[in-house]
Every structure is written in C-alpha cells, then in structure tokens.
Short mmCIF file of C-alpha atoms and ligand atoms in Angstrom, two decimals:
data_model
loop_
_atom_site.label_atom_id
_atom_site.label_comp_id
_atom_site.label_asym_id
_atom_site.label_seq_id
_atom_site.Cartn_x
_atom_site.Cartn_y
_atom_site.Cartn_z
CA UNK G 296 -11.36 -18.09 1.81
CA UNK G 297 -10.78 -17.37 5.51
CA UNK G 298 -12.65 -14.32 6.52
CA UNK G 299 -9.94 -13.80 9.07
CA UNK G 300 -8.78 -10.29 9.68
CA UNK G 301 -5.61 -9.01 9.81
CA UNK G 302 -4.59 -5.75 11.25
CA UNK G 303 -2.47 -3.03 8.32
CA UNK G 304 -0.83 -1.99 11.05
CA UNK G 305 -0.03 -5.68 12.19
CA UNK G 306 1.36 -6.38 8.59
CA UNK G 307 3.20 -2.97 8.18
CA UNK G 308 5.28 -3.99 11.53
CA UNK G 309 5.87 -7.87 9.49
CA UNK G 310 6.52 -5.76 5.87
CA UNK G 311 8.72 -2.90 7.46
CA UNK G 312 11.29 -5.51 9.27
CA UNK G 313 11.30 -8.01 6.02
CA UNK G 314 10.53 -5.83 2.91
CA UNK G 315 13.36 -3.66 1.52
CA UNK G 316 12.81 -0.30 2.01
CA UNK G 317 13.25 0.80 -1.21
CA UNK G 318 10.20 -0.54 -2.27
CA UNK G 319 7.65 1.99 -1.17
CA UNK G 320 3.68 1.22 -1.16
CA UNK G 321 1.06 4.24 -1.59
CA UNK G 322 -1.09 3.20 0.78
CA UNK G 323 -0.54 1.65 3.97
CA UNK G 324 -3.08 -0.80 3.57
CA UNK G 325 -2.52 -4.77 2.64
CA UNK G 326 -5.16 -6.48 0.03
CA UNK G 327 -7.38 -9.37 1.12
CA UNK G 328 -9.95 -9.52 -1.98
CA UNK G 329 -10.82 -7.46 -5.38
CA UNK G 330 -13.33 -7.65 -7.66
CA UNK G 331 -13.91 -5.30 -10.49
CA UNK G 332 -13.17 -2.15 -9.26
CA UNK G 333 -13.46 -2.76 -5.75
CA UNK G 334 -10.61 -3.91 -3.12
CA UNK G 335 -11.11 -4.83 0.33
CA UNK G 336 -8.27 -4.81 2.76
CA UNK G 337 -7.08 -7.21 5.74
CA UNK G 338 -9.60 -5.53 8.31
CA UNK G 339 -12.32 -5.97 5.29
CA UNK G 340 -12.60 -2.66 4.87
CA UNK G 341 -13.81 -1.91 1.23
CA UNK G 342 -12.17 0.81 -1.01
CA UNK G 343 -12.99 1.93 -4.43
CA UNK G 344 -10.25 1.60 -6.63
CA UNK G 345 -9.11 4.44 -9.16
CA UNK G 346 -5.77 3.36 -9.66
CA UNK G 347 -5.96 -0.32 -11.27
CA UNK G 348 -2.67 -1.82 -10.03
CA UNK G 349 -1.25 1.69 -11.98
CA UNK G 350 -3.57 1.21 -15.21
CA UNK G 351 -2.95 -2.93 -15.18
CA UNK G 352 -6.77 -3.69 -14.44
CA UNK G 353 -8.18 -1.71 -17.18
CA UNK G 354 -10.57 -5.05 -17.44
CA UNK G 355 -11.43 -4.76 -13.42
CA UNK G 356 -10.11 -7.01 -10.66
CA UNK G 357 -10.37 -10.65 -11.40
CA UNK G 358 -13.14 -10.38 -14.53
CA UNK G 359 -14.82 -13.52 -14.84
CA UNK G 360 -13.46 -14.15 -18.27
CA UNK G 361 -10.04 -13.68 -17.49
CA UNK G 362 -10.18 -16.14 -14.71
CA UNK G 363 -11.84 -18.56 -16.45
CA UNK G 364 -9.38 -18.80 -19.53
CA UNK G 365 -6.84 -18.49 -16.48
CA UNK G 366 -8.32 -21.98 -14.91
CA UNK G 367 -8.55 -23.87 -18.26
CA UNK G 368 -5.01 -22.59 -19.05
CA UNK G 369 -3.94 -23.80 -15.41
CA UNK G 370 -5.82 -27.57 -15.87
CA UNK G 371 -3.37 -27.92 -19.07
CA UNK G 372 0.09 -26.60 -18.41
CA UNK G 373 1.28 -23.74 -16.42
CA UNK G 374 5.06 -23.51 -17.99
CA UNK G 375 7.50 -24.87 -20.54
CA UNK G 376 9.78 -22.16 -21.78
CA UNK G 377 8.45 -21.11 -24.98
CA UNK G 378 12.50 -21.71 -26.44
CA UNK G 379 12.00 -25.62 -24.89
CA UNK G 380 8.63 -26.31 -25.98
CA UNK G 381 6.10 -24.01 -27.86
CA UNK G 382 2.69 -23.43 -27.53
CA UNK G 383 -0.40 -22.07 -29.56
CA UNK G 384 -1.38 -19.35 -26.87
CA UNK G 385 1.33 -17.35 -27.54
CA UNK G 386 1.03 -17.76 -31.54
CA UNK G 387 -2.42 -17.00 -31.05
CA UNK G 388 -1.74 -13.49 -28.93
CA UNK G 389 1.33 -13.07 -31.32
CA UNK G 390 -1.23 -13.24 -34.55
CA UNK G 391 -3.62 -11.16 -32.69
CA UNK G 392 -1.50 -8.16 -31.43
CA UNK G 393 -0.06 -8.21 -35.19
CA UNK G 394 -3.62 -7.54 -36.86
CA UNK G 395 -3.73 -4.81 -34.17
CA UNK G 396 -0.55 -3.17 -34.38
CA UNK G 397 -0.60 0.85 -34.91
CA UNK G 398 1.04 0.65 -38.35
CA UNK G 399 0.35 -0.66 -41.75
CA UNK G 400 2.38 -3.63 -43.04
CA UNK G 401 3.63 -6.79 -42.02
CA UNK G 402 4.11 -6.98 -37.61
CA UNK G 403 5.93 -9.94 -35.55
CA UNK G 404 5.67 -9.86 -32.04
CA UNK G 405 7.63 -10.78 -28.84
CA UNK G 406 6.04 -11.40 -25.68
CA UNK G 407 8.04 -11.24 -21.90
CA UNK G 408 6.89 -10.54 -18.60
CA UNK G 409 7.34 -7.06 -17.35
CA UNK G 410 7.62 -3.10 -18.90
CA UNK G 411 10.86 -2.17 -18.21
CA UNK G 412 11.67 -5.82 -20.26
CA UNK G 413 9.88 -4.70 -22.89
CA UNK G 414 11.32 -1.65 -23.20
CA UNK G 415 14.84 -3.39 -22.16
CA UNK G 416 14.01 -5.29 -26.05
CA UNK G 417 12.93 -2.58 -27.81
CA UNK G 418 16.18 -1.17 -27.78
CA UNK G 419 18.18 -3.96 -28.39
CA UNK G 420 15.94 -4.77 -31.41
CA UNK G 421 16.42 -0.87 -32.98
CA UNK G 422 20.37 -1.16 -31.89
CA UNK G 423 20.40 -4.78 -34.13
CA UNK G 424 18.12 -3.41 -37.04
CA UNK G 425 20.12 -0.21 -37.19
CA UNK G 426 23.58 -1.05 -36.51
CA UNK G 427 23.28 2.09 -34.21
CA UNK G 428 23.42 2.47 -30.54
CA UNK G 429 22.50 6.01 -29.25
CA UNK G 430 18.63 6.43 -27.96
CA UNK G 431 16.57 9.34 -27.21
CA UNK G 432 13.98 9.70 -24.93
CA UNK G 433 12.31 13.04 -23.39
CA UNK G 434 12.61 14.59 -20.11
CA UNK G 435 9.51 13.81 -17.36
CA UNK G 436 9.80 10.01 -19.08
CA UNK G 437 9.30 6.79 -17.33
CA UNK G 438 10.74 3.66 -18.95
CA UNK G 439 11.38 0.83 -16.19
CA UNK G 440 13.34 0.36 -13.60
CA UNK G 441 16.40 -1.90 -14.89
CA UNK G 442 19.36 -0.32 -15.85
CA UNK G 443 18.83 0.95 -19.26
CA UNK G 444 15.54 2.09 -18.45
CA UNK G 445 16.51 4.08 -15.58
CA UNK G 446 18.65 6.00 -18.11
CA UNK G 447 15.83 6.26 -20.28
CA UNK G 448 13.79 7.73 -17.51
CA UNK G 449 13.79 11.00 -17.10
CA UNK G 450 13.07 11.82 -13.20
CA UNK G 451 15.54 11.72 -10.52
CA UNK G 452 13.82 10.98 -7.75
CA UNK G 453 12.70 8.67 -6.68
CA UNK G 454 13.86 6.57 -9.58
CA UNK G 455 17.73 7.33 -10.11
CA UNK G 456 18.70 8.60 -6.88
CA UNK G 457 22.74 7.07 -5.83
CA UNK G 458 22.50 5.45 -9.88
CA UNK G 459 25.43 8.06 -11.07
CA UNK G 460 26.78 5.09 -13.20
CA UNK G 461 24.60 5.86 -15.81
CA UNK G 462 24.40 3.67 -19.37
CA UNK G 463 25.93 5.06 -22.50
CA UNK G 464 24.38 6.81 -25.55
CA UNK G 465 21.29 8.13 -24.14
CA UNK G 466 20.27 11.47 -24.59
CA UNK G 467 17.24 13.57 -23.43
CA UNK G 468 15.25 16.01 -25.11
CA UNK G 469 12.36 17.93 -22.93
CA UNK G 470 8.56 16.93 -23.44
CA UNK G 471 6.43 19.86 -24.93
CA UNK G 472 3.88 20.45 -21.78
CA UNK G 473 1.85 24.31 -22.43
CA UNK G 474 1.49 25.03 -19.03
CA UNK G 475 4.87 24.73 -18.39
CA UNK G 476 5.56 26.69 -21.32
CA UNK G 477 7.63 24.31 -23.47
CA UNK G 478 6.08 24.35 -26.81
CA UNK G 479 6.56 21.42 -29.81
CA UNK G 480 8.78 23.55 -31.18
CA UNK G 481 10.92 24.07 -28.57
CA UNK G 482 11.37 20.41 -28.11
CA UNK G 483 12.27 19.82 -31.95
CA UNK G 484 14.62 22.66 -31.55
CA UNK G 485 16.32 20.76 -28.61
CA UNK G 486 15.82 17.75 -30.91
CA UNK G 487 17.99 19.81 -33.86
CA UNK G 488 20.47 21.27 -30.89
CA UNK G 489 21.28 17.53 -29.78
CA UNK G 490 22.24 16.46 -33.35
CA UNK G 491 24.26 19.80 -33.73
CA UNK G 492 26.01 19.33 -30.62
CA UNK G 493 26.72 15.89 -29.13
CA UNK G 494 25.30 12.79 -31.45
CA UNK G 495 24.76 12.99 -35.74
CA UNK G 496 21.25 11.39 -36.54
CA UNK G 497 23.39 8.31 -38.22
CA UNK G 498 24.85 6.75 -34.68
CA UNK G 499 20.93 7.36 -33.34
CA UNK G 500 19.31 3.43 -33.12
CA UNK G 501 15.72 5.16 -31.74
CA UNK G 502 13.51 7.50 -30.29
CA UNK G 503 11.56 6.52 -27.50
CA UNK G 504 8.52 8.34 -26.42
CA UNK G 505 5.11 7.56 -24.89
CA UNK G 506 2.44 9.12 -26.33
CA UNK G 507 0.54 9.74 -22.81
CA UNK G 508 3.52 10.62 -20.26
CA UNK G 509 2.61 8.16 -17.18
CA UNK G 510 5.02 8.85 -14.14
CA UNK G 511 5.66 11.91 -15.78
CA UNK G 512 2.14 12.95 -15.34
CA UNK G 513 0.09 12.43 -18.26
CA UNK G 514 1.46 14.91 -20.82
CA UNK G 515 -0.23 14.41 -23.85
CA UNK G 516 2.63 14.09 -26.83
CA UNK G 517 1.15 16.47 -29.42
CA UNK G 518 -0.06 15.30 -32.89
CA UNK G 519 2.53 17.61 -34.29
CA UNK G 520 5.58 16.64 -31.84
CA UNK G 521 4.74 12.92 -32.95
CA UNK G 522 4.52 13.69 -36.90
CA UNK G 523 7.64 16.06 -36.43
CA UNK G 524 9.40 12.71 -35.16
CA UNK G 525 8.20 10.45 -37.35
CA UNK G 526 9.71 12.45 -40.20
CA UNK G 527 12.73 12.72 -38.72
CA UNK G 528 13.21 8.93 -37.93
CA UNK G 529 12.30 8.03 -41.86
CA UNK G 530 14.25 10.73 -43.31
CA UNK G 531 17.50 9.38 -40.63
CA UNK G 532 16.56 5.93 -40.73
CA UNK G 533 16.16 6.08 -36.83
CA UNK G 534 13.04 3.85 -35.26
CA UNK G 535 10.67 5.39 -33.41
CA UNK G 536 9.21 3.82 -30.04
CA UNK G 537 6.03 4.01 -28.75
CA UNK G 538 5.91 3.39 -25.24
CA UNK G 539 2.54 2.26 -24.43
CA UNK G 540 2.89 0.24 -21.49
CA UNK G 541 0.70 2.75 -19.52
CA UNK G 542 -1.61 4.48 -22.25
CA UNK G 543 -2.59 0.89 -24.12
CA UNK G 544 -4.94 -0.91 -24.43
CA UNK G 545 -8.12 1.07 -24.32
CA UNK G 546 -7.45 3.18 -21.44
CA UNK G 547 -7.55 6.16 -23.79
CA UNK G 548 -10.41 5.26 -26.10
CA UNK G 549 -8.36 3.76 -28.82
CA UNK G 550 -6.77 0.48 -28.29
CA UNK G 551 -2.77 2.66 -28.66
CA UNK G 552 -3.03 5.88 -27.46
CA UNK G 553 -0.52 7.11 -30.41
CA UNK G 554 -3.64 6.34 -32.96
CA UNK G 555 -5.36 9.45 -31.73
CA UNK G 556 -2.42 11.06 -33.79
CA UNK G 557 -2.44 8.92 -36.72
CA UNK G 558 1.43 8.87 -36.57
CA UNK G 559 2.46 5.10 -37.11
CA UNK G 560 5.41 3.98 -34.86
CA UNK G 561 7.78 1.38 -35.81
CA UNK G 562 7.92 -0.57 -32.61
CA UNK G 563 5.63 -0.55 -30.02
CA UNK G 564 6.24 -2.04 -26.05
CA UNK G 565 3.09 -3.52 -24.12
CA UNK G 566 2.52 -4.71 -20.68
CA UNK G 567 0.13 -3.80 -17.72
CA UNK G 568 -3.55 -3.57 -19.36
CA UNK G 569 -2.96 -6.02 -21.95
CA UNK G 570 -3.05 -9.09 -19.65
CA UNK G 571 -5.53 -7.90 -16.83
CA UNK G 572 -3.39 -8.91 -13.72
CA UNK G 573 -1.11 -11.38 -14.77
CA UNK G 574 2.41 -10.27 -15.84
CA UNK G 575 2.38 -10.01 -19.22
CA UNK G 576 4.56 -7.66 -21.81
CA UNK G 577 5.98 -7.59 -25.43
CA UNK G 578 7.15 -5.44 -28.34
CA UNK G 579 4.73 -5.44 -31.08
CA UNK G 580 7.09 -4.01 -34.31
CA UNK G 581 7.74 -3.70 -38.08
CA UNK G 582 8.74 -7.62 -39.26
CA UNK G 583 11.43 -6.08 -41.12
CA UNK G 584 12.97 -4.59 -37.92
CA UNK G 585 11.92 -6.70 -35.77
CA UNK G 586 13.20 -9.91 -37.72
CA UNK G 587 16.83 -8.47 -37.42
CA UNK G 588 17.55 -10.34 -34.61
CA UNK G 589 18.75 -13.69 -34.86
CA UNK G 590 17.32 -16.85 -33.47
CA UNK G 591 18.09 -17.29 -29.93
CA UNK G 592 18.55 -13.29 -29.37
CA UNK G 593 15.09 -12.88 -27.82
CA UNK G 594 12.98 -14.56 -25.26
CA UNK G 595 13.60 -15.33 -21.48
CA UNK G 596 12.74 -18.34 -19.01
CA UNK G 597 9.28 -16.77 -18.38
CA UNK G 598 8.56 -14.58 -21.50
CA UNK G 599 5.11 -15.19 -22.91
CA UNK G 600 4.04 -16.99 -19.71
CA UNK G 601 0.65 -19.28 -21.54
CA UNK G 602 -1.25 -18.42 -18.35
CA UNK G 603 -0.38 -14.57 -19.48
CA UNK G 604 -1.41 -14.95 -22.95
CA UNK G 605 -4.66 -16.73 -22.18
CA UNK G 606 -5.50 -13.97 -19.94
CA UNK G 607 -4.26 -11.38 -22.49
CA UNK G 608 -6.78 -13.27 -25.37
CA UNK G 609 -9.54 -13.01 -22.93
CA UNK G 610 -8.40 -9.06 -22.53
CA UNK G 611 -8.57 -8.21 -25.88
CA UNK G 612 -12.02 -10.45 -26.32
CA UNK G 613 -13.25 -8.16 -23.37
CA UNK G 614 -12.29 -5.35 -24.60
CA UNK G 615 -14.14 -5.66 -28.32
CA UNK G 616 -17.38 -7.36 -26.68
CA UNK G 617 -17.29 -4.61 -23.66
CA UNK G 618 -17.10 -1.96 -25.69
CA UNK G 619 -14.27 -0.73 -23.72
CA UNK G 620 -13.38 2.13 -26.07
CA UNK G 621 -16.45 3.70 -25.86
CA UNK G 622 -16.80 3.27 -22.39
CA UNK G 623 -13.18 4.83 -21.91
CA UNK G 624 -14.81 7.86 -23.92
CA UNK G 625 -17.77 7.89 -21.21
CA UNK G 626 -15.97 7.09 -17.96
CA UNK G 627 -13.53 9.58 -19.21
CA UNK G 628 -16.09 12.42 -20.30
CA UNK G 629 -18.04 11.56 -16.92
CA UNK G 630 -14.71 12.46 -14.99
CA UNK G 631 -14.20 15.49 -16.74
CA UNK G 632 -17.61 17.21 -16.02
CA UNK G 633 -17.39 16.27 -12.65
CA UNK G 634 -13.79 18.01 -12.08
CA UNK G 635 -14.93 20.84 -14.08
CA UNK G 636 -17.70 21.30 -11.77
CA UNK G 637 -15.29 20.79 -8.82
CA UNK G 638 -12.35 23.10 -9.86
CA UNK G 639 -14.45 26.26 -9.83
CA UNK G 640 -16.19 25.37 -6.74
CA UNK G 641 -15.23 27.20 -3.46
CA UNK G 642 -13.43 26.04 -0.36
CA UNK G 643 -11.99 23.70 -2.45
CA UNK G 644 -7.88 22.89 -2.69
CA UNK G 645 -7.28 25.07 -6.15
CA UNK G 646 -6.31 22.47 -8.99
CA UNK G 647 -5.53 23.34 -12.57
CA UNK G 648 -4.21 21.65 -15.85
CA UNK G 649 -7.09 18.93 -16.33
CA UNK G 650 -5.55 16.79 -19.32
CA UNK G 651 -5.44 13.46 -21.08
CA UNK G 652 -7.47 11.38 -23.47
CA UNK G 653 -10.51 9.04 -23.14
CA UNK G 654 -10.35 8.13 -19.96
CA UNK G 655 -6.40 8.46 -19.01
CA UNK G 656 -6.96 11.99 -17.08
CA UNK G 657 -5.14 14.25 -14.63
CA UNK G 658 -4.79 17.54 -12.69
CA UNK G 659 -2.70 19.32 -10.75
CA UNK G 660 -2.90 20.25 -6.94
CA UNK G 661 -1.46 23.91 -7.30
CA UNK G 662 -0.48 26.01 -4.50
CA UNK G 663 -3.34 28.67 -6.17
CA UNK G 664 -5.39 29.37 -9.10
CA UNK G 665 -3.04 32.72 -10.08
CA UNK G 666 0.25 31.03 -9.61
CA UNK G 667 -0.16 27.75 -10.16
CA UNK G 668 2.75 26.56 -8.76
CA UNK G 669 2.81 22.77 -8.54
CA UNK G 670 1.23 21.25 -5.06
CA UNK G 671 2.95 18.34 -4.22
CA UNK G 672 2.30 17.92 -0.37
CA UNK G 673 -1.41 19.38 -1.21
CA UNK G 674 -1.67 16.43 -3.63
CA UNK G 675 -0.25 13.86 -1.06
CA UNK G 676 -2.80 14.99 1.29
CA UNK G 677 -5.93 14.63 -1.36
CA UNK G 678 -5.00 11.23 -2.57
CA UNK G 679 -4.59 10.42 1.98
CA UNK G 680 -7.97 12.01 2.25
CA UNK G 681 -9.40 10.46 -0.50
CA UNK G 682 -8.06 6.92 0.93
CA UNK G 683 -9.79 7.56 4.35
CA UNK G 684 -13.01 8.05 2.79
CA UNK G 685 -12.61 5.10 0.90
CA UNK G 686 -11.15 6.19 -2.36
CA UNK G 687 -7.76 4.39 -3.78
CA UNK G 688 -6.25 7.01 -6.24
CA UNK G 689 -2.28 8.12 -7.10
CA UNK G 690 -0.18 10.86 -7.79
CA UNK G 691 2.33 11.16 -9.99
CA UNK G 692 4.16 14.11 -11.57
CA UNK G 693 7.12 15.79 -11.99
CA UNK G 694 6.76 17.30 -8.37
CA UNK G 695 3.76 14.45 -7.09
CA UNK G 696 1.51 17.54 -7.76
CA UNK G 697 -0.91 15.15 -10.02
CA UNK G 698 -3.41 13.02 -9.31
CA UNK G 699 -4.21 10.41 -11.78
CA UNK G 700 -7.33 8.55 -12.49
CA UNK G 701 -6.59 4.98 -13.78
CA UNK G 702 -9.98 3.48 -12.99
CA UNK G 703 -10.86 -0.03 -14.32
CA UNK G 704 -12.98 0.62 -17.70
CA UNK G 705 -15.58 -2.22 -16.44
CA UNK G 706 -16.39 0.44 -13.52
CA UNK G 707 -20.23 0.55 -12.82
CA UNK G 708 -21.17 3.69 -13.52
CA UNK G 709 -22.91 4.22 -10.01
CA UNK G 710 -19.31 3.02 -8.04
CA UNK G 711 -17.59 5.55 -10.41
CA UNK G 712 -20.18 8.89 -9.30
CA UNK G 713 -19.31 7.57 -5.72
CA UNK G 714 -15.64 7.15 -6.24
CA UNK G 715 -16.17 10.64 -7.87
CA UNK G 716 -17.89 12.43 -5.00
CA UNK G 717 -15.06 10.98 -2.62
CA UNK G 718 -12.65 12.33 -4.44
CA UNK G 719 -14.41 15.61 -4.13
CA UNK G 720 -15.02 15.06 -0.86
CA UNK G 721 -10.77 14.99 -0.28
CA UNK G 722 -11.14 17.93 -2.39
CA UNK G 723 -12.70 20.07 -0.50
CA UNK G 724 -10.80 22.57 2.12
CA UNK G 725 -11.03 21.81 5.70
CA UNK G 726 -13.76 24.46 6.56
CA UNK G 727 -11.87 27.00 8.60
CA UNK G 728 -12.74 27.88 12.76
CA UNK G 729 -13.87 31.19 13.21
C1 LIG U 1038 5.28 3.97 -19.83
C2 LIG U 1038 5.91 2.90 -18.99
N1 LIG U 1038 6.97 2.22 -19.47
C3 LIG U 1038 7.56 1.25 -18.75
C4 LIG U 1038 7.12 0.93 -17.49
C5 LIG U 1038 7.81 -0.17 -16.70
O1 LIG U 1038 6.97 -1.26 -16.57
P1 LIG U 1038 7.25 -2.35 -15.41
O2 LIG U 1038 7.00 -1.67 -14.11
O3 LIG U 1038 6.26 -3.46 -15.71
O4 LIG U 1038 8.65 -2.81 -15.59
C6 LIG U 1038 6.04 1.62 -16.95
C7 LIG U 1038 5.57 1.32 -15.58
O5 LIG U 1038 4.91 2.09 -14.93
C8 LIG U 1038 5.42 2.64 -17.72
O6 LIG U 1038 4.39 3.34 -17.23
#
C-alpha cells in the first residue's frame, strides 16, 4: 500500500465539485486504512472509531476471519446471480439465520444487499401473505432511504425534505420515549385512534417497528409496547416487523435486540452487522409468510452477493467464538459507568437521558440539567471536539441532540478507556477567562 498522503482538505475540494451534495459525510476526513477499531485518514492521522460504519463493523474493521473467508470466496467466484446459477454460501447463511431466527417454528430466508431493500421486501412479503396493503410504522423511525422507506421513516429532515409525493397506506403512530413524556399507553391509544379513524385492522398488511430506534435515537421499544403489538397483529392477522438492521446482531447483547422482550416477530430485516463490511441484507421470516410469494417475486442482480455471505458465516462464527454477547454486556456496562461518572461532573456540557441495551447506548446534549431541552448544536460541537482529539463518534436524534456509541464489539478494552476519556475530554466545558 502506498504510504502516500493525501491532504482532507485536498480531497474535500475533488469530493465537493464531483460528489452530489446531498450526500453529506460526518466528518470531513477521507479513510486510508482500518483495522479493528481503529481508522487512519489520508494525512495518516489515526482516530478511534465509535461509530462502526453506523453499527456495520460490530466485528471491527477488516477482522482477520472475515477477510480470509473473503479471499477464499474471491479465488472461487465473485458473482453469478443467485436466480442464474446457485450457490451453497447462501444456503448455508440461509440455514443458519433460520436456526437463529427470533421466533419458534419453521423460518426461510431472503438475502439482498442493502437496509432500506430489506425493508423494501418485508413489505411486499406481508402485502402478498396478507392480501393487505396499509403499514404502520412509529414516529422518530428510520427505515431506508428508497421510496417506501422514506414513507416509513418518520423524520423530516434531513430524510424527506422536497419528497411531498409520499407512498400510499402508511400510517404513523408515535414511539413511547419517558422523557418525552409519551407513555406505552399513549402510543396503543394512538394505535386504537388510527383504526377508529382512518384504516380498520383488516386492510393493515404490517407493523413495522425497531426494537432499538437508530436515527431516531435509540429509544428502547418497551417490553409492554412490543407484547401490546404482538397481540394485536395475531388477534388482526397483521405481521409484525422487526427492524433490526441497526440493533442486530450482538450489538445489544443478544444476537436480535427484540429477544430482550421475549416478543417473537413474524419477519425480521437484517443488514449492516451481519456481514462485517461487505453489503449484505435479508428478511429472516415465518415460512408460512414468507413462502407466499411466488417464484421469481424475490431476489435482485446482486442479492445474496457469495462474497457477502461468506463474510456474514465468518460474522456469525465470530460472534459465538468471540463471545460477542458478553462482551456487548461489558463494553456496554464499561460505557455506562464512565458517563455516569461524567454526567455529574462539573464544567462539563450537561447531558441527560443515558439509554439503550448491551452495548447500543446514548445521551442527550441538553441545553441544562433542569430543562433539558434537547442540544443539538451542543451535540454537533462534542462529536467535532471529540473528532479533533481523535475520537470518531455520531449523533443522531430527533433534534441531533444524541450522541451514539456504535463501537466495534472486538474493541480492546484499553482503546475503548481511551476512546472513553476523549469523549470526556469533548465533554468537558471550555474553562471560562476570568
Ligand atoms: C433500522 C434501520 N433500517 C433500515 C436502514 C436502511 O439501511 P440502508 O442504509 O442499508 O439502506 C437503516 C440504516 O441506517 C436502519 O438503521
């Protein structure tokens, strides 16, 4: 590799005059190398990453055993369109994510390439099993970027902005978050109003939720929201999504996120995580729903990409033989002592709301401890502090008042107490002039 260096600024001149704007970047640094949870950029400057290509590199940058199934995959065949020829890889992942799935019973799975396809299929599979078409999905969701997902979605900006043509037969319900005072039983009182109002539970195809908000800024679904749903969708014959694109796969301590619950979905979309850097997605689901759709109505050129599903194998090989949902649990309970210890310090930017399971975990940036009223420029300016001391970490949020930690499970624990005392570092308040 050359060890040539490139200046950010040098490449942000090059990105801003070819790139289209609407694609916006976090940071305004460009990658050169990554390994585990560390990236170096053009001017081989090294940064500690906590936000894992957004939660994809649960299993670190590059991990030796996803490469290497990678390489052997490459020295046989990189493509053939699993509808033109098949191959065992994807059986293989298929038969694996099955014995996995978050419900009892017989499971058949479909793999693709990206979230918002996954989610894009889900639908289309409930709509064919049920004959239905409506969906419903919660406020504070994020669902893809296509768009049906975009409808699915529900933030604004900067997702929808100048989309007013929206798709048909969606319909939003808000997410139960305490502290901003919306309660479970609020939302299955919106859930009730909806049916009463605008769409009977027989034209309703699915619910879609994710069980840890991502975008939204990782609301945690309640146990009781998630039951309350379930109930509903087998007394009204509706499915019920699980969106687990961000919270799978470990990240939370449990290989779904919704198994912390122990409410079992009927379908259940995968991508980022499961494949450890290569794009990789599917909908794992009930055979009986998920069988509904005839031959030829599923797939895509790339779906189920074998150089995907011989990373994902290795993923899922990493994760049992890492112990990566204990050490979610431990990276996770490390994080929280260590912002516990921070938020009551003084002279340091006031944050609040510390949430999330294993180790999927936010706060809030709040304008003070009595109001909290969400932070989102005070967040911004954390996550830019935090970058010039070396830390990589993301916001997210209704307002961008969160910051999220998605760090890569295979963290050393030393890196992560140093990522952790930057991040305290761009927590602290710029000590005041007298
Ligand atoms: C919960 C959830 N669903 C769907 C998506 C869309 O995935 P993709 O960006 O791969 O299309 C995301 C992406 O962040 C997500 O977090």
């Amino acid at each position: 590799m050359s060890a040539e260096k490139i200046l950010n600024l040098d490449l942000g001149s090059r990105r801003a005059a070819a790139v289209a704007r609407g694609v916006s970047t976090a940071t305004p640094l460009f990658a050169a190398r990554a390994s585990n949870a560390e990236i170096w950029d053009s001017e081989g400057r090294r940064y500690i990453d906590f936000a894992g290509g957004i939660g994809v590199l649960a299993t670190g940058h590059r991990h030796p055993r996803v490469m290497s199934a990678v390489r052997d995959q490459l020295e046989h065949f990189t493509h053939t369109a699993f509808q033109v020829m098949a191959y065992e890889p994807y059986v293989r992942l298929a038969e694996r994510l099955n014995a996995v799935a978050p419900f009892k019973g017989p499971a058949r799975s479909l793999l693709l390439t990206t979230g918002a396809e996954a989610v894009e299929n889900a639908v289309k599979i409930a709509r064919v099993a049920t004959g239905r078409s409506a969906v419903i999905s919660f406020s504070g969701a994020f669902h893809g970027r296509t768009q049906l997902t975009l409808s699915l979605t529900g933030k604004l900006m900067p997702y929808k902005r100048g989309l007013t043509g929206g798709v048909q037969d969606v319909f939003r319900i808000p997410f139960p978050v305490e502290h901003r005072s919306v309660s479970v039983g609020q939302s299955l009182a919106a859930l009730d109003a909806l049916f009463h109002a605008d769409i009977e539970p027989a034209q309703v195809a699915a619910i879609i939720i994710e069980p840890v908000q991502g975008e939204g800024g990782f609301h945690v679904a309640p146990p009781q929201l998630l039951r309350g749903l379930r109930a509903l969708c087998s007394r009204h014959g509706i499915v019920l999504i699980a969106d687990e694109i961000q919270s799978g796969f470990a990240r939370t301590g449990r290989l779904f996120a919704i198994e912390h619950s122990g409410v079992e979905p009927d379908l259940v979309t995968v991508a980022k995580a499961l494949a450890g850097g290569f794009p990789l997605a599917g909908v794992i689901g009930r055979a009986s729903i998920m069988d509904c759709v005839e031959p030829g109505g599923l797939g895509g050129t790339y779906g189920g990409s074998p150089v995907g599903c011989a990373a994902a194998l290795a993923v899922l090989d990493i994760i049992e033989e890492e112990g990566l949902l204990e050490r979610a649990e431990i990276i996770g309970g490390a994080i929280r002592a260590h912002l516990a210890r921070i938020a009551g310090a003084e002279q340091t930017v006031p944050i609040a709301n510390l949430r999330g399971l294993g180790a999927m975990l936010a706060f809030d940036v709040v304008k003070d401890a009595a109001s909290r009223e969400p932070d989102g420029a005070g967040a911004r300016a954390v996550a830019a502090r935090a970058l010039e001391r070396g830390l990589i970490v993301l916001t997210c949020g209704a307002h961008g008042e969160t910051l999220r930690i998605l760090v890569p499970l295979t963290i050393q624990y030393e890196l992560l107490e140093h990522g952790l005392a930057m991040l305290e570092q761009a927590l602290r308040l710029p000590l005041r002039r007298s």
